[in-house]
PDB file of C-alpha atoms in Angstrom:
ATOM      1  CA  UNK A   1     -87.389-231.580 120.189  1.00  0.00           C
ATOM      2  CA  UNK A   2     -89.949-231.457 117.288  1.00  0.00           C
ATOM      3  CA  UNK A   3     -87.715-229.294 115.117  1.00  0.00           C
ATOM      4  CA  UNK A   4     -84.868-232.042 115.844  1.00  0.00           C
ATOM      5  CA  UNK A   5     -87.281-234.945 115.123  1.00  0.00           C
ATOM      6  CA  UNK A   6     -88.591-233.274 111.576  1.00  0.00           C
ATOM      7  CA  UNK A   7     -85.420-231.938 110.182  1.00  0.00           C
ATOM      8  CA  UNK A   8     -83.744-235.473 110.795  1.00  0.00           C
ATOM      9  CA  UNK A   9     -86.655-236.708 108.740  1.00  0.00           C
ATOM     10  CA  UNK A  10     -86.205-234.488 106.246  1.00  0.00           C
ATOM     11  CA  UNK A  11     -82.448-235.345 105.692  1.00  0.00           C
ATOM     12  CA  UNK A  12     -82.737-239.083 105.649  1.00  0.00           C
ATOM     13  CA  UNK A  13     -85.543-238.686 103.175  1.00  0.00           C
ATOM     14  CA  UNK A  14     -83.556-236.189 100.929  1.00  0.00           C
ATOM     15  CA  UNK A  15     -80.287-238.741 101.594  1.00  0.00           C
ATOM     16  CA  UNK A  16     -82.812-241.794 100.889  1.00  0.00           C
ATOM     17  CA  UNK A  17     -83.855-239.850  97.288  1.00  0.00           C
ATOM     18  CA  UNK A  18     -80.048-239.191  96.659  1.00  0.00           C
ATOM     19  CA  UNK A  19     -80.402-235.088  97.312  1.00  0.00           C
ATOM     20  CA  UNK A  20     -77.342-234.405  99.790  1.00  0.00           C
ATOM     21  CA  UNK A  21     -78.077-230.940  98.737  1.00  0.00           C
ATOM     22  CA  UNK A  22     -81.532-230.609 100.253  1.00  0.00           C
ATOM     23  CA  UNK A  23     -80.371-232.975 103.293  1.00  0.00           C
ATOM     24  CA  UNK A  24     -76.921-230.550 103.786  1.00  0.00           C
ATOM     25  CA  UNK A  25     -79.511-227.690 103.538  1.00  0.00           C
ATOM     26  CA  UNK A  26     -81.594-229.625 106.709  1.00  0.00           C
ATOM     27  CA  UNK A  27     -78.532-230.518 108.416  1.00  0.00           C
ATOM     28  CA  UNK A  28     -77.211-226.503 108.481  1.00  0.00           C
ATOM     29  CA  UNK A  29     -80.554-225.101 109.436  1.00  0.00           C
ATOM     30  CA  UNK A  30     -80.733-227.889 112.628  1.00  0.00           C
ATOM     31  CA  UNK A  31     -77.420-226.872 113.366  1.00  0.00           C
ATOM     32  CA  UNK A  32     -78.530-223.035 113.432  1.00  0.00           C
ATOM     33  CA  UNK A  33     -82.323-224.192 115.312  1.00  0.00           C
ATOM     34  CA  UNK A  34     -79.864-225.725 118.343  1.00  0.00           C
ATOM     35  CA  UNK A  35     -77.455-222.789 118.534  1.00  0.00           C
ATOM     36  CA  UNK A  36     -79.834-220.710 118.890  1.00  0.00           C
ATOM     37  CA  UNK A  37     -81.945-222.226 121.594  1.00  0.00           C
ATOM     38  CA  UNK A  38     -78.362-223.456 123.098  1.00  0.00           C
ATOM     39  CA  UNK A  39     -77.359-220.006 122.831  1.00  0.00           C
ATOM     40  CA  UNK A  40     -80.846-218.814 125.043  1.00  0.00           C
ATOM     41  CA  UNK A  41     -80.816-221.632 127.514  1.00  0.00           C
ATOM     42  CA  UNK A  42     -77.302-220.297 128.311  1.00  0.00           C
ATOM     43  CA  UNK A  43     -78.318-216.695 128.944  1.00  0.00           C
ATOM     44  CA  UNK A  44     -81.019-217.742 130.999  1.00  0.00           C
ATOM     45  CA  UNK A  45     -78.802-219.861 132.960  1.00  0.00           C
ATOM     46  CA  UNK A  46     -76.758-217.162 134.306  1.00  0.00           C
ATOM     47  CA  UNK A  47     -79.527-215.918 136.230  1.00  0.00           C
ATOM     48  CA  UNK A  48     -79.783-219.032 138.275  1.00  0.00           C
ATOM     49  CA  UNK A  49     -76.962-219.761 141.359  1.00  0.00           C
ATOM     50  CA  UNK A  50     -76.548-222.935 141.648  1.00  0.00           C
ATOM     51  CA  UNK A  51     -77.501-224.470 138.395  1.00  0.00           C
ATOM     52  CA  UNK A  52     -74.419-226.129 136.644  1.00  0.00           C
ATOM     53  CA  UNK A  53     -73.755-223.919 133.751  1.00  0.00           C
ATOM     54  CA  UNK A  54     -70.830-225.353 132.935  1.00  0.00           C
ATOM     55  CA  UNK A  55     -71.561-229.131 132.684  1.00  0.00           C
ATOM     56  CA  UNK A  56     -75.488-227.961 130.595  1.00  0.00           C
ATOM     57  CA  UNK A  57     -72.988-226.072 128.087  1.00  0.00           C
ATOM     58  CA  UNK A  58     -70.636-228.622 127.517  1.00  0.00           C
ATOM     59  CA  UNK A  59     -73.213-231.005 127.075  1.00  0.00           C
ATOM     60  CA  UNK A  60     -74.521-228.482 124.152  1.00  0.00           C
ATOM     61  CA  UNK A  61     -71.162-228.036 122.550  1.00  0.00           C
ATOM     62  CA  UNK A  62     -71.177-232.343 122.787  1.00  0.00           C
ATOM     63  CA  UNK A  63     -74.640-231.867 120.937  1.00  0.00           C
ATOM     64  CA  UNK A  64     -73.669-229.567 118.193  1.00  0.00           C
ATOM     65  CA  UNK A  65     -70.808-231.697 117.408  1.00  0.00           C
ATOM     66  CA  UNK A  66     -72.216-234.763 117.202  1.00  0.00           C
ATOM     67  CA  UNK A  67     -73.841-233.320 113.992  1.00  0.00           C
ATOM     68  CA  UNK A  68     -70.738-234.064 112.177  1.00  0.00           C
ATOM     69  CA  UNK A  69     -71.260-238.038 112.266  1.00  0.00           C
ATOM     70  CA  UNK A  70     -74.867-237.277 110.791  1.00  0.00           C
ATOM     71  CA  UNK A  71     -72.417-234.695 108.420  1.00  0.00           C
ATOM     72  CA  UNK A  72     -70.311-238.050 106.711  1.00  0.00           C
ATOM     73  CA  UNK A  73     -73.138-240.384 106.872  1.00  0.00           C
ATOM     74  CA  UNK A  74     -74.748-237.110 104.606  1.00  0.00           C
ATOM     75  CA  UNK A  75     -71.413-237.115 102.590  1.00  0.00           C
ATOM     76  CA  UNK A  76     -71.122-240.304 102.038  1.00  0.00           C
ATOM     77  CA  UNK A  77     -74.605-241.063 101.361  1.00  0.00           C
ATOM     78  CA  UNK A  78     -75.091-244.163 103.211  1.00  0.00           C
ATOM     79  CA  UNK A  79     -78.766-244.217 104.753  1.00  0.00           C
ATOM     80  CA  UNK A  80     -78.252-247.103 106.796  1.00  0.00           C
ATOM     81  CA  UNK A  81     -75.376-245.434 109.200  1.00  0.00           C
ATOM     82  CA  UNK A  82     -77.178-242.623 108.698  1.00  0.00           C
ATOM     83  CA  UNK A  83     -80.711-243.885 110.072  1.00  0.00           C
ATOM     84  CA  UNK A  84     -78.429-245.024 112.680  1.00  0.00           C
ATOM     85  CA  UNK A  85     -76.607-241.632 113.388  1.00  0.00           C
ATOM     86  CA  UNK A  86     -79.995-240.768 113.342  1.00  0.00           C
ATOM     87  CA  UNK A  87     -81.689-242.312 115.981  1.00  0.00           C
ATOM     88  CA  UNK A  88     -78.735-242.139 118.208  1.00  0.00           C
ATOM     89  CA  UNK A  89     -78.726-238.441 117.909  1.00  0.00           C
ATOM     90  CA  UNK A  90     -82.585-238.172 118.558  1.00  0.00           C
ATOM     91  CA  UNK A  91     -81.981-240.111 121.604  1.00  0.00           C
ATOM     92  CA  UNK A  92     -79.161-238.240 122.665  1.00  0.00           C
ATOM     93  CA  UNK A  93     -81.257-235.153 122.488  1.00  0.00           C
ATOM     94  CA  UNK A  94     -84.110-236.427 123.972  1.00  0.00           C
ATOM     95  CA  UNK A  95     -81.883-237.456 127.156  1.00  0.00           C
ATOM     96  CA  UNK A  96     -79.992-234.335 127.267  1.00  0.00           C
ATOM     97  CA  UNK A  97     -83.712-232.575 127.785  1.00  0.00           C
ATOM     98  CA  UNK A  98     -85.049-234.698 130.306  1.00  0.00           C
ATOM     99  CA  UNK A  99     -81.489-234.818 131.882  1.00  0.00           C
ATOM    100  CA  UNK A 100     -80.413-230.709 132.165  1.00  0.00           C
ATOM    101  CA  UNK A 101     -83.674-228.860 130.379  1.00  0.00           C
ATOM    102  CA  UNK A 102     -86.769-229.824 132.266  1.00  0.00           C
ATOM    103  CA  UNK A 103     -85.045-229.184 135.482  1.00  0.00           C
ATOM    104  CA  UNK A 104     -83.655-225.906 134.019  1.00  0.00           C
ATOM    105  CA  UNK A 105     -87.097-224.878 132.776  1.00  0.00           C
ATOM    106  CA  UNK A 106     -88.397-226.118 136.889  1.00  0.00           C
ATOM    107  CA  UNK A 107     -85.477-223.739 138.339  1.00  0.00           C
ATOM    108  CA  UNK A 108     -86.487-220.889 135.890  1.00  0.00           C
ATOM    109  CA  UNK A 109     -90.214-221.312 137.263  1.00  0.00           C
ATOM    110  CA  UNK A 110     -89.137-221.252 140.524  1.00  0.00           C
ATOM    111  CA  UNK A 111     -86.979-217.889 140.094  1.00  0.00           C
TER     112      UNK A 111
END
């Protein structure tokens, strides 16, 4: 979640100084931070019956593509719907790990 709450920071303050390049550079490397912890939360996943694997994926692909409103507001270099793609996202995230990866992280424990 910190790496998700600083690189957001980092592109609204590159977008806010008018350096899309620096905030598309941010915006990739968030994108590679989440598949790659997506990519282990999956793998542990299959060791646990009974976990929904499915429905935690999907909601990881729904993460990773919800990037691509944060993507225009980048492109188009409008802070405001950005700050607001922004926060939404944040929140998003935050839910998703209260919602599917704290109880993930209890089943692992359990295990």
């Amino acid at each position: 979640m910190r790496a998700i709450v600083n690189l957001t920071r980092t592109i609204e303050t590159a977008v806010s100084r008018g350096d899309t390049t620096t905030a598309m550079l941010a915006l990739a490397t968030l994108r590679d931070v989440l598949g790659c912890s997506f990519a282990r939360e999956e793998r542990s996943m299959e060791a646990l019956p009974g976990h929904d694997h499915v429905r935690h994926a999907h909601e990881h692909q729904a993460l990773l593509s919800g990037l691509g409103a944060i993507h225009c507001a980048i492109v188009a270099e409008n802070l405001p719907r950005l700050s607001s793609q922004v926060a939404s996202y944040v929140h998003r995230a935050a839910r998703h790990a209260i919602e599917h990866d704290v109880p993930l992280s209890e089943d692992l424990a359990a295990a």
